[in-house]
Amino acid sequence: MSRLLLNCDIGESFGSWTMGLDAEVMPFIDCANIACGFHAGDPGIMRKTVGLALAHDVKIGAHPAYQDLAGFGRRSMAYSAQELQDLLHYQIGALDGICRAQGTRVSYVKPHGAMYNDMMASPAQLRAVVQAVAAYDPGLPLMLMATRDNSAAQAIGDEFGVTLWFEAFADRAYDSAGHLVSRQLPGAVHHDADVIVQQALTIAAGQALVASDGSALHLHAKTLCVHGDNAGSVAAVQRIRHALSQQAQG
């Protein structure tokens, strides 16, 4: 069993508005996806979140989004490939500059919200995102969704020399293609902590999940997305971290 990195979207407060329990979840994760100001976050929040990640030896990832502060980056927007790359360079560079001032660097990139979903649905958009990462720093891995078949995405990553980190979700149901079941459908989100922890362990062990149609689904993932936006989710992350550590030792 390979070690499954836990990643969390973080640093999503803005000004005096607080989002998430960053200090509570940071000790239990490996990778912090820090908002870069376009869907959430601001220079001060970014600086504080980078410092918090450094204090807990957590990898720092840029979490860029569409320029949609009012919609929290969850609304699809039409951009040309060049515009999309400009958005990515602007946001990655901003966080990287704040990191450099604290003696570190951005370690990977994970797009947020609608940008993430759109690149998974559109090979052309994924190509633009991969090309943007390669142009900024080809040594930065790109985090994207693990599906039943990752070969097409892997081919694009290989074309531009960008390492891909495929991620899975412990608290979401999957369809037969390995895509997340729409939140509009019943059962799309797991709320039972026991179910969430078991799904995390199943993915870490490389075993098959049961897709929404009852078929067996294998997800080959390097990282698992967890959430820290409320006390219950932080408790679930603690349980996942403990369970994965026990599984690795066993």
Tab-separated table of C-alpha atoms in Angstrom:
chain	number	residue	atom	x	y	z
A	1	MET	CA	0.000	0.000	0.000
A	2	SER	CA	1.443	3.370	-1.002
A	3	ARG	CA	1.062	6.259	1.416
A	4	LEU	CA	-2.011	8.318	0.586
A	5	LEU	CA	-1.441	12.061	1.055
A	6	LEU	CA	-4.300	13.952	2.695
A	7	ASN	CA	-5.054	17.305	1.048
A	8	CYS	CA	-7.460	20.028	2.150
A	9	ASP	CA	-8.774	23.263	0.602
A	10	ILE	CA	-7.681	25.918	3.058
A	11	GLY	CA	-7.007	29.642	3.484
A	12	GLU	CA	-10.481	30.438	2.167
A	13	SER	CA	-11.302	33.248	4.582
A	14	PHE	CA	-11.505	36.818	3.280
A	15	GLY	CA	-10.919	39.959	5.311
A	16	SER	CA	-12.965	39.723	8.510
A	17	TRP	CA	-15.018	36.810	7.136
A	18	THR	CA	-13.811	33.421	8.415
A	19	MET	CA	-14.222	30.205	6.448
A	20	GLY	CA	-13.076	26.825	7.718
A	21	LEU	CA	-11.149	25.600	10.747
A	22	ASP	CA	-7.667	25.923	9.296
A	23	ALA	CA	-5.703	25.760	12.548
A	24	GLU	CA	-7.628	22.700	13.697
A	25	VAL	CA	-7.232	20.654	10.507
A	26	MET	CA	-3.663	21.619	9.529
A	27	PRO	CA	-1.920	19.203	11.983
A	28	PHE	CA	-3.592	16.195	10.337
A	29	ILE	CA	-3.014	16.858	6.607
A	30	ASP	CA	-0.059	16.546	4.250
A	31	CYS	CA	-1.000	19.124	1.606
A	32	ALA	CA	-2.682	22.530	1.996
A	33	ASN	CA	-4.483	23.847	-1.101
A	34	ILE	CA	-4.287	27.581	-0.369
A	35	ALA	CA	-6.749	29.963	-2.042
A	36	CYS	CA	-5.008	32.610	-4.139
A	37	GLY	CA	-7.446	35.521	-3.932
A	38	PHE	CA	-9.777	34.946	-6.884
A	39	HIS	CA	-12.443	32.831	-5.149
A	40	ALA	CA	-11.341	33.425	-1.555
A	41	GLY	CA	-8.334	34.516	0.418
A	42	ASP	CA	-6.435	37.797	0.417
A	43	PRO	CA	-2.746	38.698	0.911
A	44	GLY	CA	-2.982	38.624	4.706
A	45	ILE	CA	-4.904	35.351	4.810
A	46	MET	CA	-2.441	33.827	2.341
A	47	ARG	CA	0.529	34.915	4.477
A	48	LYS	CA	-1.001	33.531	7.683
A	49	THR	CA	-1.973	30.238	6.018
A	50	VAL	CA	1.502	29.755	4.554
A	51	GLY	CA	2.956	30.321	8.025
A	52	LEU	CA	0.526	27.810	9.528
A	53	ALA	CA	1.471	25.208	6.917
A	54	LEU	CA	5.167	25.759	7.560
A	55	ALA	CA	4.643	25.324	11.301
A	56	HIS	CA	3.166	21.870	10.678
A	57	ASP	CA	5.526	20.826	7.846
A	58	VAL	CA	2.635	20.677	5.351
A	59	LYS	CA	3.187	20.972	1.582
A	60	ILE	CA	1.837	24.224	0.124
A	61	GLY	CA	-0.249	24.062	-3.033
A	62	ALA	CA	-1.673	26.907	-5.108
A	63	HIS	CA	-5.481	26.676	-5.312
A	64	PRO	CA	-6.333	29.002	-8.229
A	65	ALA	CA	-9.858	29.659	-9.464
A	66	TYR	CA	-11.908	31.635	-11.914
A	67	GLN	CA	-12.141	35.341	-11.059
A	68	ASP	CA	-15.395	34.844	-9.153
A	69	LEU	CA	-15.184	36.076	-5.579
A	70	ALA	CA	-18.956	36.534	-5.299
A	71	GLY	CA	-19.635	32.989	-6.493
A	72	PHE	CA	-16.760	31.370	-4.556
A	73	GLY	CA	-15.324	30.146	-7.852
A	74	ARG	CA	-18.135	27.650	-8.320
A	75	ARG	CA	-19.593	29.152	-11.515
A	76	SER	CA	-18.273	28.150	-14.937
A	77	MET	CA	-16.918	31.059	-16.955
A	78	ALA	CA	-15.807	31.301	-20.553
A	79	TYR	CA	-12.091	31.994	-20.961
A	80	SER	CA	-9.780	31.476	-23.892
A	81	ALA	CA	-6.822	29.149	-23.330
A	82	GLN	CA	-4.495	32.158	-23.052
A	83	GLU	CA	-6.772	33.930	-20.576
A	84	LEU	CA	-6.940	30.791	-18.466
A	85	GLN	CA	-3.169	30.497	-18.437
A	86	ASP	CA	-2.865	34.171	-17.463
A	87	LEU	CA	-5.250	33.592	-14.526
A	88	LEU	CA	-3.197	30.627	-13.368
A	89	HIS	CA	0.164	32.396	-13.642
A	90	TYR	CA	-1.172	35.435	-11.771
A	91	GLN	CA	-2.476	33.373	-8.861
A	92	ILE	CA	0.356	30.839	-8.634
A	93	GLY	CA	2.850	33.702	-8.764
A	94	ALA	CA	1.066	35.611	-5.996
A	95	LEU	CA	1.131	32.672	-3.606
A	96	ASP	CA	4.662	31.736	-4.624
A	97	GLY	CA	5.818	35.274	-3.826
A	98	ILE	CA	4.289	35.081	-0.351
A	99	CYS	CA	5.941	31.679	0.089
A	100	ARG	CA	9.355	33.012	-0.967
A	101	ALA	CA	9.089	35.798	1.613
A	102	GLN	CA	8.767	33.061	4.261
A	103	GLY	CA	11.600	30.949	2.892
A	104	THR	CA	9.585	28.345	0.997
A	105	ARG	CA	7.942	27.757	-2.378
A	106	VAL	CA	4.689	26.488	-3.839
A	107	SER	CA	4.933	22.678	-4.147
A	108	TYR	CA	2.017	21.828	-6.473
A	109	VAL	CA	-1.139	23.230	-8.096
A	110	LYS	CA	-4.768	22.206	-7.581
A	111	PRO	CA	-7.440	24.228	-9.421
A	112	HIS	CA	-10.572	25.068	-7.470
A	113	GLY	CA	-14.291	24.634	-8.018
A	114	ALA	CA	-15.637	25.196	-11.501
A	115	MET	CA	-12.143	25.459	-13.005
A	116	TYR	CA	-11.335	21.992	-11.634
A	117	ASN	CA	-14.609	20.483	-12.851
A	118	ASP	CA	-14.363	22.119	-16.278
A	119	MET	CA	-10.831	20.876	-16.903
A	120	MET	CA	-11.959	17.347	-16.050
A	121	ALA	CA	-14.817	17.620	-18.558
A	122	SER	CA	-12.850	19.312	-21.362
A	123	PRO	CA	-9.556	17.916	-22.715
A	124	ALA	CA	-8.841	21.319	-24.315
A	125	GLN	CA	-9.167	23.063	-20.963
A	126	LEU	CA	-7.075	20.435	-19.213
A	127	ARG	CA	-4.398	20.933	-21.856
A	128	ALA	CA	-4.440	24.689	-21.216
A	129	VAL	CA	-4.083	24.149	-17.459
A	130	VAL	CA	-1.245	21.643	-17.868
A	131	GLN	CA	0.509	23.965	-20.323
A	132	ALA	CA	0.183	26.847	-17.860
A	133	VAL	CA	1.776	24.792	-15.069
A	134	ALA	CA	4.570	23.669	-17.392
A	135	ALA	CA	5.271	27.251	-18.435
A	136	TYR	CA	5.435	28.456	-14.821
A	137	ASP	CA	7.468	25.547	-13.468
A	138	PRO	CA	7.388	22.057	-15.033
A	139	GLY	CA	8.520	20.666	-11.691
A	140	LEU	CA	5.186	21.540	-10.058
A	141	PRO	CA	2.767	18.594	-9.944
A	142	LEU	CA	-0.862	19.197	-10.940
A	143	MET	CA	-3.590	17.686	-8.774
A	144	LEU	CA	-6.688	16.408	-10.598
A	145	MET	CA	-9.454	13.866	-10.195
A	146	ALA	CA	-8.775	10.148	-10.378
A	147	THR	CA	-11.344	8.372	-12.557
A	148	ARG	CA	-11.772	4.818	-13.835
A	149	ASP	CA	-9.399	5.601	-16.715
A	150	ASN	CA	-6.696	8.234	-16.188
A	151	SER	CA	-4.860	7.499	-19.429
A	152	ALA	CA	-6.042	10.507	-21.476
A	153	ALA	CA	-5.121	12.969	-18.736
A	154	GLN	CA	-1.812	11.194	-18.176
A	155	ALA	CA	-0.985	11.537	-21.874
A	156	ILE	CA	-1.443	15.319	-21.664
A	157	GLY	CA	0.718	15.486	-18.554
A	158	ASP	CA	3.419	13.435	-20.254
A	159	GLU	CA	3.282	15.659	-23.333
A	160	PHE	CA	4.231	18.735	-21.290
A	161	GLY	CA	6.423	16.970	-18.737
A	162	VAL	CA	4.094	17.725	-15.815
A	163	THR	CA	3.629	15.187	-13.021
A	164	LEU	CA	-0.016	14.462	-12.256
A	165	TRP	CA	-1.251	13.739	-8.754
A	166	PHE	CA	-4.597	11.971	-9.032
A	167	GLU	CA	-6.933	12.547	-6.100
A	168	ALA	CA	-9.925	10.731	-4.692
A	169	PHE	CA	-12.665	11.715	-2.249
A	170	ALA	CA	-13.655	9.836	0.882
A	171	ASP	CA	-16.994	11.564	1.358
A	172	ARG	CA	-18.424	11.364	-2.156
A	173	ALA	CA	-20.217	8.684	-4.167
A	174	TYR	CA	-18.873	7.754	-7.606
A	175	ASP	CA	-20.582	6.741	-10.831
A	176	SER	CA	-19.396	3.873	-13.036
A	177	ALA	CA	-16.933	6.108	-14.942
A	178	GLY	CA	-15.289	7.212	-11.729
A	179	HIS	CA	-16.848	10.668	-11.757
A	180	LEU	CA	-18.455	12.179	-8.679
A	181	VAL	CA	-22.200	11.692	-8.443
A	182	SER	CA	-23.975	15.043	-8.764
A	183	ARG	CA	-24.800	16.724	-5.460
A	184	GLN	CA	-28.332	17.091	-6.825
A	185	LEU	CA	-28.842	13.336	-6.443
A	186	PRO	CA	-29.571	11.515	-3.186
A	187	GLY	CA	-26.606	9.758	-1.618
A	188	ALA	CA	-24.025	11.853	-3.482
A	189	VAL	CA	-22.357	12.977	-0.260
A	190	HIS	CA	-21.477	10.632	2.600
A	191	HIS	CA	-22.230	12.042	6.038
A	192	ASP	CA	-21.618	8.944	8.174
A	193	ALA	CA	-18.073	9.162	9.578
A	194	ASP	CA	-17.717	5.367	9.583
A	195	VAL	CA	-18.536	5.233	5.871
A	196	ILE	CA	-16.092	8.066	5.113
A	197	VAL	CA	-13.236	6.412	7.002
A	198	GLN	CA	-13.912	3.043	5.366
A	199	GLN	CA	-13.903	4.589	1.893
A	200	ALA	CA	-10.576	6.252	2.652
A	201	LEU	CA	-9.088	2.922	3.756
A	202	THR	CA	-10.476	1.134	0.695
A	203	ILE	CA	-8.886	3.684	-1.658
A	204	ALA	CA	-5.564	3.590	0.221
A	205	ALA	CA	-5.459	-0.196	-0.030
A	206	GLY	CA	-6.098	-0.092	-3.783
A	207	GLN	CA	-9.317	-2.033	-3.372
A	208	ALA	CA	-12.502	-1.512	-5.370
A	209	LEU	CA	-15.245	0.898	-4.376
A	210	VAL	CA	-18.848	0.174	-5.264
A	211	ALA	CA	-20.023	2.652	-7.918
A	212	SER	CA	-23.566	4.031	-7.962
A	213	ASP	CA	-24.637	1.368	-10.491
A	214	GLY	CA	-23.205	-1.422	-8.328
A	215	SER	CA	-20.101	-2.033	-10.448
A	216	ALA	CA	-16.605	-2.360	-8.983
A	217	LEU	CA	-14.524	0.799	-9.316
A	218	HIS	CA	-10.764	0.971	-8.793
A	219	LEU	CA	-9.309	4.455	-8.295
A	220	HIS	CA	-5.537	4.804	-8.564
A	221	ALA	CA	-4.932	7.877	-6.424
A	222	LYS	CA	-1.922	9.503	-4.789
A	223	THR	CA	-3.912	11.860	-2.599
A	224	LEU	CA	-7.232	12.012	-0.783
A	225	CYS	CA	-9.236	15.232	-0.452
A	226	VAL	CA	-10.604	15.880	3.040
A	227	HIS	CA	-12.546	18.824	4.451
A	228	GLY	CA	-12.054	20.993	7.507
A	229	ASP	CA	-14.947	23.430	7.359
A	230	ASN	CA	-16.692	22.288	10.563
A	231	ALA	CA	-15.951	20.419	13.775
A	232	GLY	CA	-17.436	17.187	12.421
A	233	SER	CA	-15.243	17.222	9.324
A	234	VAL	CA	-12.118	17.929	11.381
A	235	ALA	CA	-12.970	14.955	13.602
A	236	ALA	CA	-13.367	12.812	10.473
A	237	VAL	CA	-9.932	13.917	9.224
A	238	GLN	CA	-8.430	12.925	12.569
A	239	ARG	CA	-10.047	9.508	12.299
A	240	ILE	CA	-8.843	9.076	8.707
A	241	ARG	CA	-5.281	10.033	9.662
A	242	HIS	CA	-5.314	7.580	12.575
A	243	ALA	CA	-6.874	4.788	10.501
A	244	LEU	CA	-4.423	5.226	7.619
A	245	SER	CA	-1.494	5.159	10.061
A	246	GLN	CA	-2.771	1.947	11.598
A	247	GLN	CA	-3.368	0.415	8.172
A	248	ALA	CA	0.179	1.259	7.078
A	249	GLN	CA	1.644	-0.262	10.244
A	250	GLY	CA	-0.496	-3.378	9.906
